[in-house]
């Protein structure tokens, strides 16, 4: 096997999907602990500056009780390299989350045992479905009273329309929590608060028939457990690797993140069965991770690491080949070769590897405005990864300046913020307005805050008569010209120069579509 194939095979790149408060952050921290801990992407560069920078930004997050920043964490576990891509927590950041989910190979769904399937989990699951992303499930907070585990699995199956295959099963819950049984290995892992940080530090019996189990949980509970396990065996699915990889079955684990309990069986199973990087579609062909030449796509741009320098980092997921520090790569959209100098890798303790990155890994490229979300890098081949969309915004505002002399800064700020995906930004063909589009209200607040904080521009946003946006395309240049002539008043360019129809009403959009059959109206724009 080539080096690339070997390194790709041991990568596990995933994200956690959950409703706020289910325990994503806690679980992330504990996983890092298991893996021997790391650097986090949010504070990779100039730790002091980063801390200062993030603290201002955090003010807004704190004020609103949300988390809008995101990060990449890498840690080794059992001979594998795990990449955990954090998804932003707030519902308004759906776009961003969506794009993070395009960069992973699998997901871990965290569910609060007391609350069951919550609304945000349902939405994220829908996103995972679009790509049939394989999903493992962790039912968290077992140290508290919650729903009956069998009912919970039923709930997951009926609400999320995915088969459940329990891999661990709880012994008691809340005050009575004694441990979990591993349904595949038969092992019993005892719950002992303050322990379980390592395998050595845990009490594990080879099976429920081990006398130690009865001694630990008592005969009545053991009898109860035996009955329950029989029931579970009859009523639930057993793990089917193929069904999991196709995204139709989810293996389920129980535990308590804050107590570090139940995580080890999850992690062990995860690194063994979760998919390594798979082939990915591009505009011209599928790219296999084992190919020798570097390819990758940018799924996220993050600023604010240091507002003094407007330092922006483009996060690129590597899809094939090897990245070596300082190498040159071909930026497909601009057609230019670019030196990938000072790229950030998010490797944990394994210092020697910090210079290289492989399929499944994410690297951070310093970006001075030339890189956009969706961009592909190769070693010269003309291809672009597909499936990283911009969504048609649902909410629109016109930007108004307090100080008209700051128009330049405003334009620059909006252009940069839209490049990051913080908002979308449109320039109408027939006016000098600057129109912002968002999929969630909160995005406008974030943009106003950042314009002031980072660009020194005070802007307000006022309502504007736009109800929806469609990217338009027409292969016939003559017809396109006609269309533009007739509809100029409703046409704009987005930040990348693409033509967009801003419809004042839904009815107007419908009419425009009917009148121009040669033109395609698209609700998402794939980053080209
Ligand atoms: P999130 O990122 O999904 O939003 O959740 P987060 O990890 O922040 O956890 C939300 C709350 O749930 C936290 O409590 C956290 O301590 C708690 N929690 C996480 N895992 C468990 C668990 O296994 N058992 C119990 N009982 N609680 C758990 P908090 O009070 O909001 O914050 P903190 O003051 O404890 O940090």
XYZ file of C-alpha atoms and ligand atoms in Angstrom:
564
model
C 0.000 0.000 0.000
C 1.259 3.474 -0.779
C 1.854 5.943 2.000
C -1.175 7.916 0.947
C -3.405 4.848 0.995
C -2.071 3.848 4.391
C -2.523 7.272 5.922
C -5.972 7.698 4.371
C -7.067 4.322 5.710
C -6.322 5.323 9.283
C -8.148 8.669 9.143
C -11.570 9.092 10.739
C -13.045 12.500 10.041
C -16.351 13.289 11.710
C -18.584 15.892 13.310
C -20.922 15.777 16.273
C -24.537 16.621 15.637
C -26.822 17.405 18.541
C -29.333 19.792 20.007
C -27.738 22.504 22.190
C -27.108 21.255 25.730
C -27.116 17.577 24.894
C -23.421 17.432 25.771
C -21.475 17.991 22.561
C -18.846 20.198 24.187
C -18.383 17.867 27.132
C -18.090 14.853 24.884
C -15.574 16.669 22.689
C -13.418 17.505 25.704
C -13.504 13.942 26.959
C -12.588 12.560 23.566
C -9.609 14.876 23.457
C -8.659 13.622 26.856
C -8.769 10.051 25.634
C -6.738 10.985 22.623
C -4.080 12.733 24.637
C -5.214 16.300 23.866
C -4.412 18.791 21.238
C -4.358 22.190 19.806
C -7.647 23.658 18.868
C -8.064 25.454 15.618
C -9.713 28.430 17.254
C -6.488 29.259 19.021
C -3.836 27.880 16.763
C -2.046 31.054 15.931
C -0.398 33.400 18.394
C -2.141 32.141 21.460
C -2.117 35.455 23.247
C -3.555 37.383 20.330
C -6.064 34.665 19.724
C -7.250 34.767 23.282
C -7.684 38.492 23.121
C -9.370 38.336 19.764
C -11.744 35.611 20.699
C -12.664 37.299 23.937
C -14.217 40.311 22.139
C -15.992 38.033 19.805
C -17.083 35.911 22.699
C -18.815 38.942 24.148
C -21.443 38.607 21.466
C -21.638 34.889 21.904
C -22.006 35.239 25.651
C -24.595 37.959 25.361
C -26.700 35.656 23.259
C -25.777 32.423 24.902
C -24.635 30.871 21.682
C -21.493 29.581 20.175
C -20.708 30.910 16.718
C -17.081 30.002 16.338
C -15.935 26.647 15.192
C -12.863 24.530 15.235
C -10.987 21.489 14.058
C -9.429 19.045 16.449
C -7.177 16.143 15.679
C -6.119 13.344 17.978
C -4.603 9.909 17.673
C -6.517 6.954 19.049
C -5.637 3.275 18.813
C -3.392 3.729 15.810
C -5.918 5.901 13.996
C -5.984 9.636 13.477
C -9.313 11.146 14.401
C -10.353 14.529 13.021
C -13.276 16.123 14.807
C -14.791 19.090 13.010
C -16.897 21.192 15.297
C -20.245 22.381 14.042
C -21.473 25.804 15.113
C -24.159 25.483 17.724
C -26.815 27.988 16.825
C -29.701 27.196 14.528
C -29.142 30.385 12.547
C -25.831 29.055 11.402
C -27.327 26.224 9.446
C -25.426 27.141 6.319
C -22.124 26.917 8.030
C -23.017 23.666 9.708
C -24.151 22.242 6.428
C -20.810 22.964 4.880
C -18.927 21.409 7.771
C -21.009 18.293 7.253
C -19.890 18.163 3.608
C -16.314 17.823 4.849
C -16.768 14.807 7.128
C -16.993 11.099 6.422
C -19.315 10.288 9.297
C -21.183 11.868 12.189
C -21.852 11.201 15.840
C -25.310 12.076 17.088
C -25.591 12.970 20.765
C -28.980 12.675 22.439
C -29.937 13.673 25.954
C -31.454 10.615 27.653
C -34.135 12.737 29.306
C -35.057 14.840 26.305
C -34.855 12.332 23.501
C -34.825 13.476 19.888
C -34.912 17.274 19.750
C -35.642 19.672 16.945
C -32.115 20.612 15.976
C -31.061 17.002 15.849
C -33.866 16.358 13.399
C -32.636 19.155 11.129
C -29.021 18.050 11.243
C -30.042 14.521 10.536
C -31.818 15.737 7.409
C -28.570 17.308 6.286
C -26.660 14.084 6.905
C -29.256 12.236 4.858
C -28.460 14.300 1.799
C -25.127 12.546 1.586
C -26.109 9.310 3.374
C -23.507 10.098 6.011
C -23.016 7.143 8.373
C -24.077 8.034 11.919
C -23.288 6.623 15.333
C -25.448 7.599 18.295
C -24.474 8.373 21.867
C -27.253 8.617 24.427
C -25.851 10.942 27.064
C -26.494 11.872 30.713
C -27.208 8.372 31.864
C -26.313 9.505 35.373
C -29.678 11.272 35.388
C -33.144 9.867 35.208
C -34.309 9.724 31.635
C -36.561 7.924 29.230
C -36.729 4.178 29.109
C -33.924 3.050 26.756
C -36.210 0.867 24.652
C -38.637 3.754 24.214
C -35.749 6.000 23.267
C -34.632 3.683 20.499
C -38.213 3.557 19.248
C -38.273 7.326 19.256
C -35.049 7.558 17.249
C -36.351 5.002 14.778
C -39.721 6.630 14.269
C -38.711 10.294 14.359
C -35.407 10.070 12.535
C -36.320 7.159 10.304
C -33.146 5.249 10.957
C -32.725 1.730 12.292
C -31.107 1.480 15.729
C -28.601 -1.203 16.614
C -27.701 -0.907 20.304
C -24.038 -1.766 20.834
C -23.964 -1.003 24.546
C -26.894 -1.313 26.901
C -27.301 0.539 30.195
C -27.459 -1.196 33.541
C -29.748 1.120 35.470
C -29.940 4.845 35.143
C -29.706 7.950 37.327
C -28.997 7.016 40.936
C -29.161 3.349 40.006
C -26.652 3.529 37.145
C -24.235 0.633 37.471
C -22.662 0.336 34.059
C -23.166 -0.793 30.486
C -23.078 -4.166 28.799
C -21.357 -4.411 25.446
C -23.781 -6.401 23.340
C -21.146 -7.513 20.844
C -18.171 -8.383 23.065
C -20.327 -9.281 26.069
C -18.140 -7.171 28.368
C -19.585 -5.357 31.338
C -18.138 -1.899 32.020
C -18.867 -0.719 35.521
C -19.843 2.846 36.203
C -17.625 4.347 38.859
C -17.648 8.101 39.123
C -14.214 9.660 38.751
C -12.829 6.632 36.926
C -12.948 5.230 33.418
C -10.398 7.625 31.996
C -8.470 4.710 30.596
C -9.088 1.037 30.098
C -6.703 0.320 32.967
C -8.649 2.663 35.170
C -11.987 0.920 34.527
C -13.552 -2.175 35.974
C -14.428 -4.418 33.069
C -15.785 -7.947 33.364
C -15.648 -10.289 30.370
C -19.369 -11.176 30.601
C -22.492 -10.777 32.727
C -21.880 -14.322 33.968
C -18.706 -13.235 35.711
C -19.255 -13.472 39.469
C -17.849 -9.963 39.816
C -20.900 -8.559 38.043
C -23.331 -9.996 40.535
C -21.145 -8.796 43.360
C -21.109 -5.293 41.904
C -24.727 -4.820 40.934
C -26.546 -7.320 43.142
C -28.596 -10.378 42.238
C -31.968 -8.620 41.742
C -30.528 -6.115 39.300
C -28.658 -8.816 37.443
C -31.884 -10.782 37.032
C -33.629 -7.659 35.787
C -30.784 -7.033 33.364
C -30.930 -10.560 31.959
C -34.610 -10.142 31.261
C -34.121 -6.804 29.651
C -31.300 -8.054 27.446
C -33.513 -10.841 26.181
C -36.147 -8.310 25.322
C -33.627 -6.052 23.592
C -32.244 -8.910 21.595
C -35.695 -9.843 20.373
C -36.846 -6.308 19.694
C -33.859 -4.568 18.177
C -31.584 -4.890 15.205
C -28.105 -6.252 15.504
C -25.232 -4.244 14.128
C -24.855 -4.481 10.370
C -21.725 -2.739 9.107
C -23.023 -2.366 5.603
C -26.336 -0.851 6.750
C -24.397 1.586 8.948
C -22.103 2.605 6.092
C -25.109 3.195 3.857
C -26.606 5.478 6.481
C -29.697 3.368 7.153
C -28.676 2.011 10.551
C -27.115 3.723 13.526
C -25.172 1.848 16.202
C -26.225 3.184 19.616
C -24.143 3.678 22.754
C -25.154 4.778 26.233
C -23.093 6.739 28.731
C -22.390 9.910 30.591
C -19.960 12.306 28.964
C -19.373 14.412 32.030
C -18.441 11.284 33.986
C -16.371 9.966 31.154
C -18.476 6.871 31.167
C -19.368 4.748 28.161
C -17.017 6.676 25.914
C -14.356 4.085 25.544
C -16.617 1.455 23.960
C -17.892 4.201 21.674
C -14.439 5.377 20.633
C -13.130 1.849 20.166
C -16.057 0.972 17.955
C -15.884 4.275 16.137
C -12.256 3.973 15.066
C -12.813 0.397 14.026
C -15.952 0.839 11.948
C -16.418 4.482 10.993
C -15.457 5.038 7.364
C -12.078 6.350 6.353
C -12.070 8.964 3.567
C -14.078 7.873 0.544
C -13.982 8.858 -3.105
C -15.529 12.255 -3.805
C -17.323 13.659 -6.803
C -15.929 16.540 -8.825
C -17.088 18.303 -11.943
C -15.123 15.863 -14.085
C -14.563 12.582 -12.211
C -14.506 10.899 -8.817
C -11.311 11.459 -6.869
C -10.077 8.528 -4.810
C -8.333 9.347 -1.523
C -5.482 7.034 -2.445
C -4.415 9.069 -5.475
C -0.898 10.380 -5.118
C -1.605 13.984 -5.978
C -3.031 16.490 -3.559
C -6.621 17.636 -3.954
C -8.868 19.354 -1.467
C -11.706 21.807 -1.086
C -12.381 24.759 1.178
C -15.505 24.310 3.308
C -15.119 27.107 5.779
C -13.459 30.445 6.242
C -12.950 31.788 9.707
C -11.874 35.228 10.732
C -11.389 36.810 14.065
C -8.392 34.889 15.074
C -6.673 38.242 15.148
C -8.815 41.237 14.149
C -5.756 43.495 14.073
C -4.561 41.730 10.982
C -7.938 40.593 9.706
C -6.384 37.256 9.634
C -8.628 34.805 7.905
C -8.095 31.120 7.669
C -9.541 28.967 4.938
C -10.186 25.422 6.142
C -9.408 22.909 3.459
C -10.393 19.275 3.637
C -7.815 17.112 1.917
C -9.419 14.576 -0.418
C -6.372 12.877 -1.915
C -2.601 12.909 -1.894
C -0.265 14.403 0.617
C 0.106 17.939 1.791
C 3.625 18.987 2.738
C 4.382 22.338 4.293
C 5.330 25.000 1.796
C 4.256 23.052 -1.261
C 2.683 24.768 -4.216
C -0.873 24.010 -5.231
C -3.099 25.026 -8.089
C -6.067 27.205 -7.107
C -8.568 26.024 -9.704
C -10.960 28.988 -9.665
C -8.303 31.615 -10.306
C -6.156 29.328 -12.424
C -3.141 30.364 -10.395
C -0.513 28.442 -8.569
C -0.269 29.339 -4.925
C 2.338 28.547 -2.331
C 0.656 26.991 0.686
C 3.020 28.608 3.129
C 2.475 28.552 6.881
C -0.504 26.281 6.578
C -1.930 25.284 9.906
C -2.327 21.669 10.817
C -4.411 20.679 13.771
C -2.411 17.747 14.954
C -2.229 16.756 18.561
C 0.797 15.328 20.257
C 2.393 13.729 17.241
C 4.786 16.534 16.476
C 6.655 14.916 13.622
C 3.529 14.621 11.605
C 2.520 18.209 12.106
C 4.184 19.185 8.837
C 2.256 16.760 6.706
C -1.412 16.179 6.153
C -3.289 13.391 4.421
C -6.727 12.590 3.040
C -9.349 13.261 5.693
C -7.220 15.888 7.410
C -8.046 19.559 7.470
C -5.457 22.259 7.037
C -5.830 25.974 7.598
C -4.610 28.232 4.800
C -3.900 31.885 5.389
C -6.264 33.814 3.264
C -5.981 37.372 2.115
C -9.207 37.360 0.223
C -8.284 35.161 -2.709
C -9.788 31.954 -1.359
C -13.549 31.403 -1.144
C -15.726 28.695 0.300
C -16.043 25.874 -2.197
C -12.671 26.468 -3.867
C -10.697 23.452 -4.986
C -6.921 23.048 -4.853
C -5.096 20.459 -6.947
C -1.594 19.855 -8.260
C -2.613 21.222 -11.648
C -5.672 19.252 -12.693
C -8.754 21.248 -13.676
C -11.445 19.840 -11.453
C -13.775 21.156 -8.800
C -15.353 19.276 -5.927
C -19.119 19.494 -5.997
C -21.751 19.580 -3.310
C -20.750 22.643 -1.293
C -23.694 24.938 -1.813
C -24.655 28.481 -0.997
C -28.280 28.593 0.041
C -30.834 31.023 -1.296
C -31.241 33.430 1.598
C -34.696 33.909 3.035
C -34.182 37.232 4.757
C -33.000 40.452 3.165
C -31.845 43.830 4.434
C -30.446 46.959 2.832
C -27.284 48.252 4.482
C -27.386 51.911 5.548
C -24.305 53.747 6.696
C -24.252 56.114 9.650
C -21.251 57.857 8.110
C -21.563 58.000 4.297
C -17.822 58.527 3.929
C -17.223 54.985 5.014
C -18.736 53.387 1.933
C -15.442 51.830 0.886
C -14.938 50.149 4.249
C -18.516 48.956 4.199
C -18.101 47.392 0.786
C -14.866 45.780 1.770
C -16.266 44.491 5.049
C -19.340 43.042 3.414
C -17.300 41.449 0.655
C -15.032 39.769 3.174
C -17.813 38.686 5.488
C -19.731 37.175 2.623
C -16.651 35.339 1.461
C -16.572 33.709 4.883
C -20.194 32.769 4.599
C -21.216 35.072 7.488
C -23.794 36.628 5.200
C -24.536 36.848 1.499
C -24.208 40.131 -0.232
C -25.791 41.434 -3.451
C -25.173 44.470 -5.646
C -28.265 45.339 -7.683
C -27.556 46.151 -11.343
C -29.750 49.244 -11.290
C -28.892 50.919 -7.994
C -26.066 51.542 -5.588
C -27.738 49.659 -2.772
C -25.930 46.961 -0.875
C -28.304 44.161 -0.022
C -27.591 41.472 2.520
C -29.169 38.073 2.516
C -29.260 35.587 5.351
C -30.892 32.339 6.242
C -31.288 33.336 9.905
C -32.005 36.661 11.627
C -29.014 36.361 13.901
C -26.664 36.645 10.950
C -27.541 40.340 10.592
C -26.638 41.034 14.208
C -23.373 39.230 13.795
C -22.575 41.185 10.631
C -23.430 44.542 12.248
C -21.275 43.674 15.236
C -18.349 42.585 13.146
C -18.542 45.538 10.763
C -18.211 47.831 13.724
C -15.655 45.800 15.577
C -13.376 44.851 12.703
C -13.948 47.488 10.052
C -14.954 50.493 12.139
C -18.173 50.889 10.186
C -21.498 51.584 11.818
C -24.229 50.279 9.627
C -27.888 49.627 10.148
C -30.002 47.261 8.170
C -33.420 48.197 6.943
C -36.142 46.085 5.404
C -36.136 45.790 1.650
C -38.744 44.457 -0.735
C -37.113 41.160 -1.580
C -38.736 37.871 -0.768
C -36.364 35.322 -2.227
C -33.261 34.908 -4.373
C -32.399 32.586 -7.239
C -29.096 32.143 -8.984
C -29.771 32.270 -12.698
C -28.052 30.479 -15.514
C -28.650 30.339 -19.228
C -26.492 28.534 -21.742
C -27.761 30.613 -24.646
C -25.938 33.985 -24.509
C -28.550 35.737 -26.630
C -31.440 34.629 -24.474
C -29.485 35.543 -21.375
C -28.958 39.035 -22.707
C -32.666 39.381 -23.440
C -33.479 38.152 -19.973
C -31.087 40.658 -18.409
C -32.545 43.507 -20.448
C -36.061 42.707 -19.384
C -35.337 41.970 -15.740
C -32.451 44.283 -14.885
C -34.451 45.912 -12.142
C -34.570 42.633 -10.210
C -31.086 41.412 -11.018
C -28.013 41.642 -8.826
C -24.532 40.233 -8.654
C -23.449 38.294 -5.610
C -20.041 38.759 -4.008
C -18.435 36.381 -6.485
C -20.018 38.144 -9.463
C -22.663 35.493 -10.157
C -26.001 36.694 -11.460
C -28.891 36.526 -9.001
C -32.571 37.252 -9.415
C -33.950 39.002 -6.327
C -37.681 38.463 -6.455
C -39.853 41.065 -4.715
C -42.553 38.430 -4.202
C -42.983 34.709 -4.732
C -45.564 35.405 -7.405
C -43.117 37.607 -9.244
C -40.582 34.793 -9.195
C -43.099 32.368 -10.566
C -43.974 34.725 -13.411
C -40.335 35.382 -14.211
C -39.700 31.640 -14.390
C -42.667 31.099 -16.672
C -41.693 33.939 -18.970
C -38.100 32.818 -19.412
C -38.098 29.064 -19.896
C -34.548 29.126 -21.241
C -33.255 30.401 -17.918
C -32.605 28.101 -14.969
C -33.434 29.519 -11.525
C -31.496 27.820 -8.759
C -32.199 27.891 -5.023
C -28.641 26.942 -4.206
C -25.476 27.857 -5.939
C -22.706 25.352 -5.965
C -19.467 27.119 -5.397
C -17.757 26.840 -8.721
P -23.588 21.281 24.268
O -22.175 21.522 23.866
O -24.220 20.153 23.530
O -24.450 22.486 24.289
O -23.604 20.734 25.776
P -22.515 20.828 26.916
O -21.439 19.843 26.709
O -22.149 22.233 27.136
O -23.387 20.288 28.112
C -24.568 20.923 28.536
C -24.760 20.695 30.014
O -24.952 19.302 30.245
C -23.570 21.103 30.851
O -24.076 21.539 32.096
C -22.834 19.802 31.042
O -22.033 19.793 32.197
C -24.000 18.856 31.182
N -23.623 17.466 30.877
C -22.890 16.994 29.847
N -22.775 15.656 29.920
C -23.460 15.274 31.013
C -23.701 14.018 31.634
O -23.274 12.969 31.198
N -24.451 14.042 32.766
C -24.958 15.179 33.298
N -25.668 15.089 34.408
N -24.733 16.377 32.752
C -23.999 16.423 31.627
P -24.213 23.050 32.470
O -24.788 23.110 33.825
O -24.897 23.788 31.372
O -22.753 23.550 32.441
P -21.607 23.254 33.491
O -21.751 24.354 34.457
O -21.835 21.913 34.079
O -20.384 23.336 32.663
